Amino acid sequence: AAGVIQSPRHLIKEKRETATLKCYPIPRHDTVYWYQQGPGQDPQFLISFYEKMQSDKGSIPDRFSAQQFSDYHSELNMSSLELGDSALYFCASSRRNYPNYGYTFGSGTRLTVV
Amino acid sequence: AQKVTQAQTEISVVEKEDVTLDCVYETRDTTYYLFWYKQPPSGELVFLIRRNSFDEQNEISGRYSWNFQKSTSSFNFTITASQVVDSAVYFCALSEERGFQKLVFGTGTRLLVSP
């Protein structure tokens, strides 16, 4: 079965650079979520999109922005990177109002800021 | 506000022992979903189970079982006859409202199974 695809798997950036993470949801899933997991921490919700509109927002820094495109894939843009942005970034997808479609996470993107 | 508490930070057992991971949640909603995920050292989040608030039946899947008790707001996870491959961090998570919203995770329990 198709899963949530995230790219890249690993990313190394320098401070003050920008990074773009991509997420391709499971087909027919209409909602995408982004989470950030710092070292030794639990995943923290950043932002979500439903049918290409932002549906919820967590503790996402102003330096970060995201969007969902017409093909339902999503991109998380991170600017002015700081050392503290080093983390695992997960994308998840689901189909709203159809819980039996599941809530599936991608394998994550490990971002290292040096 | 929703909250998930996993009071056990780390548990160490010897192979073949049974182990129970505790999860207590708080929510004001009557409709919600509870999840367990496994995170091995490789980092991915592996889905184990989803339970909705209207289904209090306990579930068994191989060596895994889950005990959902609304009266105590708990959703505990038991591994029977643990194996070294069970070593991982286990997260309990809560999602409120119909149609799935964001997940709120507990802080996780690190399980170490030694041979």
mmCIF file with all atom_site columns, C-alpha atoms in Angstrom:
data_model
loop_
_atom_site.group_PDB
_atom_site.id
_atom_site.type_symbol
_atom_site.label_atom_id
_atom_site.label_alt_id
_atom_site.label_comp_id
_atom_site.label_asym_id
_atom_site.label_entity_id
_atom_site.label_seq_id
_atom_site.pdbx_PDB_ins_code
_atom_site.Cartn_x
_atom_site.Cartn_y
_atom_site.Cartn_z
_atom_site.occupancy
_atom_site.B_iso_or_equiv
_atom_site.pdbx_formal_charge
_atom_site.auth_seq_id
_atom_site.auth_comp_id
_atom_site.auth_asym_id
_atom_site.auth_atom_id
_atom_site.pdbx_PDB_model_num
ATOM 1   C CA . ALA A 1 1   ? 0.000   0.000   0.000  1.00 0.00 ? 1   ALA A CA 1
ATOM 2   C CA . ALA A 1 2   ? 1.146   3.524   -0.724 1.00 0.00 ? 2   ALA A CA 1
ATOM 3   C CA . GLY A 1 3   ? 2.542   5.422   2.235  1.00 0.00 ? 3   GLY A CA 1
ATOM 4   C CA . VAL A 1 4   ? 3.287   9.029   3.050  1.00 0.00 ? 4   VAL A CA 1
ATOM 5   C CA . ILE A 1 5   ? 6.433   10.073  1.208  1.00 0.00 ? 5   ILE A CA 1
ATOM 6   C CA . GLN A 1 6   ? 8.749   12.686  2.648  1.00 0.00 ? 6   GLN A CA 1
ATOM 7   C CA . SER A 1 7   ? 11.787  14.167  0.994  1.00 0.00 ? 7   SER A CA 1
ATOM 8   C CA . PRO A 1 8   ? 14.578  14.554  1.581  1.00 0.00 ? 8   PRO A CA 1
ATOM 9   C CA . ARG A 1 9   ? 15.293  11.966  4.264  1.00 0.00 ? 9   ARG A CA 1
ATOM 10  C CA . HIS A 1 10  ? 18.279  13.881  5.559  1.00 0.00 ? 10  HIS A CA 1
ATOM 11  C CA . LEU A 1 11  ? 19.223  17.525  5.200  1.00 0.00 ? 11  LEU A CA 1
ATOM 12  C CA . ILE A 1 12  ? 22.175  19.488  6.498  1.00 0.00 ? 12  ILE A CA 1
ATOM 13  C CA . LYS A 1 13  ? 22.015  23.257  6.415  1.00 0.00 ? 13  LYS A CA 1
ATOM 14  C CA . GLU A 1 14  ? 24.017  26.089  7.856  1.00 0.00 ? 14  GLU A CA 1
ATOM 15  C CA . LYS A 1 15  ? 22.640  28.721  10.194 1.00 0.00 ? 15  LYS A CA 1
ATOM 16  C CA . ARG A 1 16  ? 20.615  31.427  8.457  1.00 0.00 ? 16  ARG A CA 1
ATOM 17  C CA . GLU A 1 17  ? 20.035  29.258  5.394  1.00 0.00 ? 17  GLU A CA 1
ATOM 18  C CA . THR A 1 18  ? 16.630  28.152  4.170  1.00 0.00 ? 18  THR A CA 1
ATOM 19  C CA . ALA A 1 19  ? 15.224  24.641  3.835  1.00 0.00 ? 19  ALA A CA 1
ATOM 20  C CA . THR A 1 20  ? 12.222  23.171  2.071  1.00 0.00 ? 20  THR A CA 1
ATOM 21  C CA . LEU A 1 21  ? 10.724  19.864  3.146  1.00 0.00 ? 21  LEU A CA 1
ATOM 22  C CA . LYS A 1 22  ? 8.232   18.036  0.976  1.00 0.00 ? 22  LYS A CA 1
ATOM 23  C CA . CYS A 1 23  ? 5.410   15.670  1.809  1.00 0.00 ? 23  CYS A CA 1
ATOM 24  C CA . TYR A 1 24  ? 3.311   13.534  -0.514 1.00 0.00 ? 24  TYR A CA 1
ATOM 25  C CA . PRO A 1 25  ? 0.228   12.168  1.257  1.00 0.00 ? 25  PRO A CA 1
ATOM 26  C CA . ILE A 1 26  ? -1.449  8.859   0.697  1.00 0.00 ? 26  ILE A CA 1
ATOM 27  C CA . PRO A 1 27  ? -3.781  8.994   -2.328 1.00 0.00 ? 27  PRO A CA 1
ATOM 28  C CA . ARG A 1 28  ? -7.294  10.200  -1.430 1.00 0.00 ? 28  ARG A CA 1
ATOM 29  C CA . HIS A 1 29  ? -6.087  11.687  1.837  1.00 0.00 ? 29  HIS A CA 1
ATOM 30  C CA . ASP A 1 30  ? -7.160  15.317  1.983  1.00 0.00 ? 30  ASP A CA 1
ATOM 31  C CA . THR A 1 31  ? -5.473  16.473  5.186  1.00 0.00 ? 31  THR A CA 1
ATOM 32  C CA . VAL A 1 32  ? -1.780  16.924  5.855  1.00 0.00 ? 32  VAL A CA 1
ATOM 33  C CA . TYR A 1 33  ? -0.130  17.586  9.211  1.00 0.00 ? 33  TYR A CA 1
ATOM 34  C CA . TRP A 1 34  ? 3.412   18.652  10.058 1.00 0.00 ? 34  TRP A CA 1
ATOM 35  C CA . TYR A 1 35  ? 5.159   17.769  13.318 1.00 0.00 ? 35  TYR A CA 1
ATOM 36  C CA . GLN A 1 36  ? 8.553   18.629  14.751 1.00 0.00 ? 36  GLN A CA 1
ATOM 37  C CA . GLN A 1 37  ? 10.397  16.255  17.075 1.00 0.00 ? 37  GLN A CA 1
ATOM 38  C CA . GLY A 1 38  ? 13.460  17.617  18.830 1.00 0.00 ? 38  GLY A CA 1
ATOM 39  C CA . PRO A 1 39  ? 16.083  15.252  20.291 1.00 0.00 ? 39  PRO A CA 1
ATOM 40  C CA . GLY A 1 40  ? 14.594  13.246  23.143 1.00 0.00 ? 40  GLY A CA 1
ATOM 41  C CA . GLN A 1 41  ? 11.253  15.004  22.773 1.00 0.00 ? 41  GLN A CA 1
ATOM 42  C CA . ASP A 1 42  ? 7.787   13.956  21.672 1.00 0.00 ? 42  ASP A CA 1
ATOM 43  C CA . PRO A 1 43  ? 6.479   15.148  18.307 1.00 0.00 ? 43  PRO A CA 1
ATOM 44  C CA . GLN A 1 44  ? 4.932   18.603  18.446 1.00 0.00 ? 44  GLN A CA 1
ATOM 45  C CA . PHE A 1 45  ? 2.220   19.710  16.043 1.00 0.00 ? 45  PHE A CA 1
ATOM 46  C CA . LEU A 1 46  ? 3.189   22.574  13.770 1.00 0.00 ? 46  LEU A CA 1
ATOM 47  C CA . ILE A 1 47  ? 0.443   23.094  11.196 1.00 0.00 ? 47  ILE A CA 1
ATOM 48  C CA . SER A 1 48  ? -2.187  21.274  9.153  1.00 0.00 ? 48  SER A CA 1
ATOM 49  C CA . PHE A 1 49  ? -3.998  21.718  5.864  1.00 0.00 ? 49  PHE A CA 1
ATOM 50  C CA . TYR A 1 50  ? -7.361  20.452  4.688  1.00 0.00 ? 50  TYR A CA 1
ATOM 51  C CA . GLU A 1 51  ? -8.275  20.735  1.036  1.00 0.00 ? 51  GLU A CA 1
ATOM 52  C CA . LYS A 1 52  ? -5.376  23.143  0.484  1.00 0.00 ? 52  LYS A CA 1
ATOM 53  C CA . MET A 1 53  ? -6.464  25.522  3.236  1.00 0.00 ? 53  MET A CA 1
ATOM 54  C CA . GLN A 1 54  ? -4.733  25.876  6.579  1.00 0.00 ? 54  GLN A CA 1
ATOM 55  C CA . SER A 1 55  ? -6.928  24.102  9.107  1.00 0.00 ? 55  SER A CA 1
ATOM 56  C CA . ASP A 1 56  ? -5.003  24.366  12.347 1.00 0.00 ? 56  ASP A CA 1
ATOM 57  C CA . LYS A 1 57  ? -1.836  25.912  13.655 1.00 0.00 ? 57  LYS A CA 1
ATOM 58  C CA . GLY A 1 58  ? 0.397   24.927  16.535 1.00 0.00 ? 58  GLY A CA 1
ATOM 59  C CA . SER A 1 59  ? 3.626   26.378  17.817 1.00 0.00 ? 59  SER A CA 1
ATOM 60  C CA . ILE A 1 60  ? 5.135   27.044  14.426 1.00 0.00 ? 60  ILE A CA 1
ATOM 61  C CA . PRO A 1 61  ? 7.774   29.789  14.326 1.00 0.00 ? 61  PRO A CA 1
ATOM 62  C CA . ASP A 1 62  ? 7.094   32.808  12.131 1.00 0.00 ? 62  ASP A CA 1
ATOM 63  C CA . ARG A 1 63  ? 10.213  31.847  10.171 1.00 0.00 ? 63  ARG A CA 1
ATOM 64  C CA . PHE A 1 64  ? 8.376   28.746  8.972  1.00 0.00 ? 64  PHE A CA 1
ATOM 65  C CA . SER A 1 65  ? 5.620   28.660  6.399  1.00 0.00 ? 65  SER A CA 1
ATOM 66  C CA . ALA A 1 66  ? 3.794   25.855  4.688  1.00 0.00 ? 66  ALA A CA 1
ATOM 67  C CA . GLN A 1 67  ? 1.251   25.234  2.019  1.00 0.00 ? 67  GLN A CA 1
ATOM 68  C CA . GLN A 1 68  ? -0.665  22.441  0.370  1.00 0.00 ? 68  GLN A CA 1
ATOM 69  C CA . PHE A 1 69  ? -0.816  22.327  -3.404 1.00 0.00 ? 69  PHE A CA 1
ATOM 70  C CA . SER A 1 70  ? -3.517  21.288  -5.847 1.00 0.00 ? 70  SER A CA 1
ATOM 71  C CA . ASP A 1 71  ? -2.154  17.730  -5.975 1.00 0.00 ? 71  ASP A CA 1
ATOM 72  C CA . TYR A 1 72  ? -2.374  17.657  -2.159 1.00 0.00 ? 72  TYR A CA 1
ATOM 73  C CA . HIS A 1 73  ? 1.344   17.502  -1.591 1.00 0.00 ? 73  HIS A CA 1
ATOM 74  C CA . SER A 1 74  ? 2.649   19.912  1.009  1.00 0.00 ? 74  SER A CA 1
ATOM 75  C CA . GLU A 1 75  ? 5.852   21.838  1.546  1.00 0.00 ? 75  GLU A CA 1
ATOM 76  C CA . LEU A 1 76  ? 7.289   23.228  4.764  1.00 0.00 ? 76  LEU A CA 1
ATOM 77  C CA . ASN A 1 77  ? 9.572   26.201  4.174  1.00 0.00 ? 77  ASN A CA 1
ATOM 78  C CA . MET A 1 78  ? 12.000  27.147  6.898  1.00 0.00 ? 78  MET A CA 1
ATOM 79  C CA . SER A 1 79  ? 14.033  30.335  6.708  1.00 0.00 ? 79  SER A CA 1
ATOM 80  C CA . SER A 1 80  ? 16.788  31.883  8.809  1.00 0.00 ? 80  SER A CA 1
ATOM 81  C CA . LEU A 1 81  ? 17.564  28.486  10.231 1.00 0.00 ? 81  LEU A CA 1
ATOM 82  C CA . GLU A 1 82  ? 18.790  28.272  13.803 1.00 0.00 ? 82  GLU A CA 1
ATOM 83  C CA . LEU A 1 83  ? 20.667  25.512  15.589 1.00 0.00 ? 83  LEU A CA 1
ATOM 84  C CA . GLY A 1 84  ? 17.502  24.786  17.569 1.00 0.00 ? 84  GLY A CA 1
ATOM 85  C CA . ASP A 1 85  ? 15.659  23.883  14.380 1.00 0.00 ? 85  ASP A CA 1
ATOM 86  C CA . SER A 1 86  ? 17.655  20.664  14.208 1.00 0.00 ? 86  SER A CA 1
ATOM 87  C CA . ALA A 1 87  ? 15.009  17.983  14.574 1.00 0.00 ? 87  ALA A CA 1
ATOM 88  C CA . LEU A 1 88  ? 13.032  15.234  12.921 1.00 0.00 ? 88  LEU A CA 1
ATOM 89  C CA . TYR A 1 89  ? 10.177  16.650  10.872 1.00 0.00 ? 89  TYR A CA 1
ATOM 90  C CA . PHE A 1 90  ? 7.257   14.356  10.263 1.00 0.00 ? 90  PHE A CA 1
ATOM 91  C CA . CYS A 1 91  ? 4.400   14.716  7.876  1.00 0.00 ? 91  CYS A CA 1
ATOM 92  C CA . ALA A 1 92  ? 1.184   12.772  8.354  1.00 0.00 ? 92  ALA A CA 1
ATOM 93  C CA . SER A 1 93  ? -1.932  12.470  6.262  1.00 0.00 ? 93  SER A CA 1
ATOM 94  C CA . SER A 1 94  ? -5.519  11.455  6.823  1.00 0.00 ? 94  SER A CA 1
ATOM 95  C CA . ARG A 1 95  ? -8.909  11.716  5.195  1.00 0.00 ? 95  ARG A CA 1
ATOM 96  C CA . ARG A 1 96  ? -11.194 13.957  7.178  1.00 0.00 ? 96  ARG A CA 1
ATOM 97  C CA . ASN A 1 97  ? -14.447 12.365  8.331  1.00 0.00 ? 97  ASN A CA 1
ATOM 98  C CA . TYR A 1 98  ? -13.230 8.949   7.266  1.00 0.00 ? 98  TYR A CA 1
ATOM 99  C CA . PRO A 1 99  ? -11.329 7.711   10.325 1.00 0.00 ? 99  PRO A CA 1
ATOM 100 C CA . ASN A 1 100 ? -11.000 4.229   8.910  1.00 0.00 ? 100 ASN A CA 1
ATOM 101 C CA . TYR A 1 101 ? -8.644  5.632   6.305  1.00 0.00 ? 101 TYR A CA 1
ATOM 102 C CA . GLY A 1 102 ? -6.112  5.994   9.087  1.00 0.00 ? 102 GLY A CA 1
ATOM 103 C CA . TYR A 1 103 ? -3.621  8.579   10.204 1.00 0.00 ? 103 TYR A CA 1
ATOM 104 C CA . THR A 1 104 ? -0.272  7.721   8.701  1.00 0.00 ? 104 THR A CA 1
ATOM 105 C CA . PHE A 1 105 ? 3.130   9.241   9.267  1.00 0.00 ? 105 PHE A CA 1
ATOM 106 C CA . GLY A 1 106 ? 5.939   9.489   6.769  1.00 0.00 ? 106 GLY A CA 1
ATOM 107 C CA . SER A 1 107 ? 9.435   8.332   7.616  1.00 0.00 ? 107 SER A CA 1
ATOM 108 C CA . GLY A 1 108 ? 10.470  11.864  8.509  1.00 0.00 ? 108 GLY A CA 1
ATOM 109 C CA . THR A 1 109 ? 13.128  14.318  7.414  1.00 0.00 ? 109 THR A CA 1
ATOM 110 C CA . ARG A 1 110 ? 16.090  14.688  9.721  1.00 0.00 ? 110 ARG A CA 1
ATOM 111 C CA . LEU A 1 111 ? 17.259  18.285  9.573  1.00 0.00 ? 111 LEU A CA 1
ATOM 112 C CA . THR A 1 112 ? 20.629  19.191  11.000 1.00 0.00 ? 112 THR A CA 1
ATOM 113 C CA . VAL A 1 113 ? 21.573  22.851  11.255 1.00 0.00 ? 113 VAL A CA 1
ATOM 114 C CA . VAL A 1 114 ? 25.301  23.511  11.706 1.00 0.00 ? 114 VAL A CA 1
ATOM 115 C CA . ALA B 2 1   ? -7.425  21.182  26.631 1.00 0.00 ? 1   ALA B CA 1
ATOM 116 C CA . GLN B 2 2   ? -6.152  17.783  25.687 1.00 0.00 ? 2   GLN B CA 1
ATOM 117 C CA . LYS B 2 3   ? -3.256  16.193  27.503 1.00 0.00 ? 3   LYS B CA 1
ATOM 118 C CA . VAL B 2 4   ? -1.535  12.817  27.516 1.00 0.00 ? 4   VAL B CA 1
ATOM 119 C CA . THR B 2 5   ? 0.589   11.595  30.405 1.00 0.00 ? 5   THR B CA 1
ATOM 120 C CA . GLN B 2 6   ? 3.045   8.750   30.204 1.00 0.00 ? 6   GLN B CA 1
ATOM 121 C CA . ALA B 2 7   ? 4.491   8.672   33.687 1.00 0.00 ? 7   ALA B CA 1
ATOM 122 C CA . GLN B 2 8   ? 7.041   5.965   32.950 1.00 0.00 ? 8   GLN B CA 1
ATOM 123 C CA . THR B 2 9   ? 10.080  7.563   31.374 1.00 0.00 ? 9   THR B CA 1
ATOM 124 C CA . GLU B 2 10  ? 12.058  4.362   30.930 1.00 0.00 ? 10  GLU B CA 1
ATOM 125 C CA . ILE B 2 11  ? 11.412  0.700   31.610 1.00 0.00 ? 11  ILE B CA 1
ATOM 126 C CA . SER B 2 12  ? 14.015  -2.051  31.526 1.00 0.00 ? 12  SER B CA 1
ATOM 127 C CA . VAL B 2 13  ? 13.024  -5.697  31.318 1.00 0.00 ? 13  VAL B CA 1
ATOM 128 C CA . VAL B 2 14  ? 14.629  -8.977  30.458 1.00 0.00 ? 14  VAL B CA 1
ATOM 129 C CA . GLU B 2 15  ? 13.487  -10.868 27.409 1.00 0.00 ? 15  GLU B CA 1
ATOM 130 C CA . LYS B 2 16  ? 10.284  -12.897 27.861 1.00 0.00 ? 16  LYS B CA 1
ATOM 131 C CA . GLU B 2 17  ? 9.014   -10.700 30.644 1.00 0.00 ? 17  GLU B CA 1
ATOM 132 C CA . ASP B 2 18  ? 5.619   -9.051  30.268 1.00 0.00 ? 18  ASP B CA 1
ATOM 133 C CA . VAL B 2 19  ? 5.569   -5.270  30.419 1.00 0.00 ? 19  VAL B CA 1
ATOM 134 C CA . THR B 2 20  ? 2.779   -2.694  30.622 1.00 0.00 ? 20  THR B CA 1
ATOM 135 C CA . LEU B 2 21  ? 3.133   0.874   29.420 1.00 0.00 ? 21  LEU B CA 1
ATOM 136 C CA . ASP B 2 22  ? 0.746   3.316   31.041 1.00 0.00 ? 22  ASP B CA 1
ATOM 137 C CA . CYS B 2 23  ? -1.121  6.135   29.332 1.00 0.00 ? 23  CYS B CA 1
ATOM 138 C CA . VAL B 2 24  ? -3.542  8.557   30.974 1.00 0.00 ? 24  VAL B CA 1
ATOM 139 C CA . TYR B 2 25  ? -5.340  11.202  28.963 1.00 0.00 ? 25  TYR B CA 1
ATOM 140 C CA . GLU B 2 26  ? -7.428  14.306  29.511 1.00 0.00 ? 26  GLU B CA 1
ATOM 141 C CA . THR B 2 27  ? -10.042 15.645  27.149 1.00 0.00 ? 27  THR B CA 1
ATOM 142 C CA . ARG B 2 28  ? -13.331 17.509  27.304 1.00 0.00 ? 28  ARG B CA 1
ATOM 143 C CA . ASP B 2 29  ? -14.619 15.989  24.088 1.00 0.00 ? 29  ASP B CA 1
ATOM 144 C CA . THR B 2 30  ? -16.904 13.005  24.028 1.00 0.00 ? 30  THR B CA 1
ATOM 145 C CA . THR B 2 31  ? -15.537 11.958  20.659 1.00 0.00 ? 31  THR B CA 1
ATOM 146 C CA . TYR B 2 32  ? -11.829 11.341  20.491 1.00 0.00 ? 32  TYR B CA 1
ATOM 147 C CA . TYR B 2 33  ? -9.227  8.881   19.265 1.00 0.00 ? 33  TYR B CA 1
ATOM 148 C CA . LEU B 2 34  ? -6.348  7.293   21.105 1.00 0.00 ? 34  LEU B CA 1
ATOM 149 C CA . PHE B 2 35  ? -3.231  5.982   19.426 1.00 0.00 ? 35  PHE B CA 1
ATOM 150 C CA . TRP B 2 36  ? -0.073  4.109   20.225 1.00 0.00 ? 36  TRP B CA 1
ATOM 151 C CA . TYR B 2 37  ? 3.054   4.516   18.106 1.00 0.00 ? 37  TYR B CA 1
ATOM 152 C CA . LYS B 2 38  ? 6.415   2.782   18.304 1.00 0.00 ? 38  LYS B CA 1
ATOM 153 C CA . GLN B 2 39  ? 9.568   4.713   17.480 1.00 0.00 ? 39  GLN B CA 1
ATOM 154 C CA . PRO B 2 40  ? 12.602  2.453   17.016 1.00 0.00 ? 40  PRO B CA 1
ATOM 155 C CA . PRO B 2 41  ? 16.135  3.870   16.957 1.00 0.00 ? 41  PRO B CA 1
ATOM 156 C CA . SER B 2 42  ? 15.817  4.427   13.211 1.00 0.00 ? 42  SER B CA 1
ATOM 157 C CA . GLY B 2 43  ? 13.335  7.192   13.997 1.00 0.00 ? 43  GLY B CA 1
ATOM 158 C CA . GLU B 2 44  ? 10.163  6.417   12.090 1.00 0.00 ? 44  GLU B CA 1
ATOM 159 C CA . LEU B 2 45  ? 6.808   6.405   13.855 1.00 0.00 ? 45  LEU B CA 1
ATOM 160 C CA . VAL B 2 46  ? 5.227   2.998   13.508 1.00 0.00 ? 46  VAL B CA 1
ATOM 161 C CA . PHE B 2 47  ? 1.461   2.897   13.976 1.00 0.00 ? 47  PHE B CA 1
ATOM 162 C CA . LEU B 2 48  ? 0.302   0.233   16.450 1.00 0.00 ? 48  LEU B CA 1
ATOM 163 C CA . ILE B 2 49  ? -3.337  0.932   17.197 1.00 0.00 ? 49  ILE B CA 1
ATOM 164 C CA . ARG B 2 50  ? -6.146  3.485   17.011 1.00 0.00 ? 50  ARG B CA 1
ATOM 165 C CA . ARG B 2 51  ? -9.147  3.333   19.307 1.00 0.00 ? 51  ARG B CA 1
ATOM 166 C CA . ASN B 2 52  ? -12.165 5.646   19.259 1.00 0.00 ? 52  ASN B CA 1
ATOM 167 C CA . SER B 2 53  ? -13.870 6.803   22.423 1.00 0.00 ? 53  SER B CA 1
ATOM 168 C CA . PHE B 2 54  ? -16.997 4.770   21.783 1.00 0.00 ? 54  PHE B CA 1
ATOM 169 C CA . ASP B 2 55  ? -15.200 1.474   21.539 1.00 0.00 ? 55  ASP B CA 1
ATOM 170 C CA . GLU B 2 56  ? -14.061 0.280   24.935 1.00 0.00 ? 56  GLU B CA 1
ATOM 171 C CA . GLN B 2 57  ? -13.348 -3.255  23.850 1.00 0.00 ? 57  GLN B CA 1
ATOM 172 C CA . ASN B 2 58  ? -9.884  -4.402  24.700 1.00 0.00 ? 58  ASN B CA 1
ATOM 173 C CA . GLU B 2 59  ? -7.810  -5.576  21.794 1.00 0.00 ? 59  GLU B CA 1
ATOM 174 C CA . ILE B 2 60  ? -5.173  -8.214  21.350 1.00 0.00 ? 60  ILE B CA 1
ATOM 175 C CA . SER B 2 61  ? -2.812  -8.449  18.415 1.00 0.00 ? 61  SER B CA 1
ATOM 176 C CA . GLY B 2 62  ? -0.245  -11.183 18.780 1.00 0.00 ? 62  GLY B CA 1
ATOM 177 C CA . ARG B 2 63  ? 1.938   -10.313 21.760 1.00 0.00 ? 63  ARG B CA 1
ATOM 178 C CA . TYR B 2 64  ? 0.375   -6.850  22.033 1.00 0.00 ? 64  TYR B CA 1
ATOM 179 C CA . SER B 2 65  ? -2.770  -5.984  23.959 1.00 0.00 ? 65  SER B CA 1
ATOM 180 C CA . TRP B 2 66  ? -4.485  -2.758  24.893 1.00 0.00 ? 66  TRP B CA 1
ATOM 181 C CA . ASN B 2 67  ? -6.732  -1.976  27.836 1.00 0.00 ? 67  ASN B CA 1
ATOM 182 C CA . PHE B 2 68  ? -8.988  1.053   27.315 1.00 0.00 ? 68  PHE B CA 1
ATOM 183 C CA . GLN B 2 69  ? -10.859 2.261   30.404 1.00 0.00 ? 69  GLN B CA 1
ATOM 184 C CA . LYS B 2 70  ? -12.871 5.462   30.047 1.00 0.00 ? 70  LYS B CA 1
ATOM 185 C CA . SER B 2 71  ? -13.692 5.457   33.761 1.00 0.00 ? 71  SER B CA 1
ATOM 186 C CA . THR B 2 72  ? -10.033 6.069   34.576 1.00 0.00 ? 72  THR B CA 1
ATOM 187 C CA . SER B 2 73  ? -9.111  7.817   31.287 1.00 0.00 ? 73  SER B CA 1
ATOM 188 C CA . SER B 2 74  ? -6.452  5.256   30.629 1.00 0.00 ? 74  SER B CA 1
ATOM 189 C CA . PHE B 2 75  ? -5.284  3.402   27.554 1.00 0.00 ? 75  PHE B CA 1
ATOM 190 C CA . ASN B 2 76  ? -2.568  1.012   28.658 1.00 0.00 ? 76  ASN B CA 1
ATOM 191 C CA . PHE B 2 77  ? -0.435  -1.142  26.394 1.00 0.00 ? 77  PHE B CA 1
ATOM 192 C CA . THR B 2 78  ? 0.937   -4.552  27.354 1.00 0.00 ? 78  THR B CA 1
ATOM 193 C CA . ILE B 2 79  ? 3.633   -6.514  25.576 1.00 0.00 ? 79  ILE B CA 1
ATOM 194 C CA . THR B 2 80  ? 3.638   -10.189 26.476 1.00 0.00 ? 80  THR B CA 1
ATOM 195 C CA . ALA B 2 81  ? 6.868   -12.190 26.358 1.00 0.00 ? 81  ALA B CA 1
ATOM 196 C CA . SER B 2 82  ? 8.941   -9.169  25.355 1.00 0.00 ? 82  SER B CA 1
ATOM 197 C CA . GLN B 2 83  ? 11.709  -9.481  22.799 1.00 0.00 ? 83  GLN B CA 1
ATOM 198 C CA . VAL B 2 84  ? 14.857  -7.473  22.136 1.00 0.00 ? 84  VAL B CA 1
ATOM 199 C CA . VAL B 2 85  ? 13.235  -6.103  18.962 1.00 0.00 ? 85  VAL B CA 1
ATOM 200 C CA . ASP B 2 86  ? 10.580  -4.464  21.138 1.00 0.00 ? 86  ASP B CA 1
ATOM 201 C CA . SER B 2 87  ? 13.200  -2.011  22.394 1.00 0.00 ? 87  SER B CA 1
ATOM 202 C CA . ALA B 2 88  ? 12.002  1.411   21.305 1.00 0.00 ? 88  ALA B CA 1
ATOM 203 C CA . VAL B 2 89  ? 10.267  4.539   22.496 1.00 0.00 ? 89  VAL B CA 1
ATOM 204 C CA . TYR B 2 90  ? 6.504   4.137   22.671 1.00 0.00 ? 90  TYR B CA 1
ATOM 205 C CA . PHE B 2 91  ? 4.193   7.114   22.366 1.00 0.00 ? 91  PHE B CA 1
ATOM 206 C CA . CYS B 2 92  ? 0.564   7.364   23.339 1.00 0.00 ? 92  CYS B CA 1
ATOM 207 C CA . ALA B 2 93  ? -1.370  10.102  21.522 1.00 0.00 ? 93  ALA B CA 1
ATOM 208 C CA . LEU B 2 94  ? -4.819  11.705  21.579 1.00 0.00 ? 94  LEU B CA 1
ATOM 209 C CA . SER B 2 95  ? -6.856  13.339  18.850 1.00 0.00 ? 95  SER B CA 1
ATOM 210 C CA . GLU B 2 96  ? -10.036 15.214  19.654 1.00 0.00 ? 96  GLU B CA 1
ATOM 211 C CA . GLU B 2 97  ? -13.170 15.642  17.568 1.00 0.00 ? 97  GLU B CA 1
ATOM 212 C CA . ARG B 2 98  ? -14.512 13.832  14.609 1.00 0.00 ? 98  ARG B CA 1
ATOM 213 C CA . GLY B 2 99  ? -12.601 13.625  11.378 1.00 0.00 ? 99  GLY B CA 1
ATOM 214 C CA . PHE B 2 100 ? -9.166  13.665  12.945 1.00 0.00 ? 100 PHE B CA 1
ATOM 215 C CA . GLN B 2 101 ? -7.387  16.690  14.192 1.00 0.00 ? 101 GLN B CA 1
ATOM 216 C CA . LYS B 2 102 ? -3.862  17.171  15.402 1.00 0.00 ? 102 LYS B CA 1
ATOM 217 C CA . LEU B 2 103 ? -2.328  14.538  17.631 1.00 0.00 ? 103 LEU B CA 1
ATOM 218 C CA . VAL B 2 104 ? -1.154  15.432  21.094 1.00 0.00 ? 104 VAL B CA 1
ATOM 219 C CA . PHE B 2 105 ? 1.545   13.048  22.201 1.00 0.00 ? 105 PHE B CA 1
ATOM 220 C CA . GLY B 2 106 ? 2.661   11.929  25.603 1.00 0.00 ? 106 GLY B CA 1
ATOM 221 C CA . THR B 2 107 ? 6.332   12.285  26.421 1.00 0.00 ? 107 THR B CA 1
ATOM 222 C CA . GLY B 2 108 ? 6.981   8.668   25.550 1.00 0.00 ? 108 GLY B CA 1
ATOM 223 C CA . THR B 2 109 ? 8.253   5.623   27.399 1.00 0.00 ? 109 THR B CA 1
ATOM 224 C CA . ARG B 2 110 ? 11.605  4.164   26.446 1.00 0.00 ? 110 ARG B CA 1
ATOM 225 C CA . LEU B 2 111 ? 11.512  0.382   26.662 1.00 0.00 ? 111 LEU B CA 1
ATOM 226 C CA . LEU B 2 112 ? 14.793  -1.498  26.916 1.00 0.00 ? 112 LEU B CA 1
ATOM 227 C CA . VAL B 2 113 ? 14.593  -5.241  26.526 1.00 0.00 ? 113 VAL B CA 1
ATOM 228 C CA . SER B 2 114 ? 17.807  -7.044  27.300 1.00 0.00 ? 114 SER B CA 1
ATOM 229 C CA . PRO B 2 115 ? 18.642  -10.631 26.299 1.00 0.00 ? 115 PRO B CA 1
#
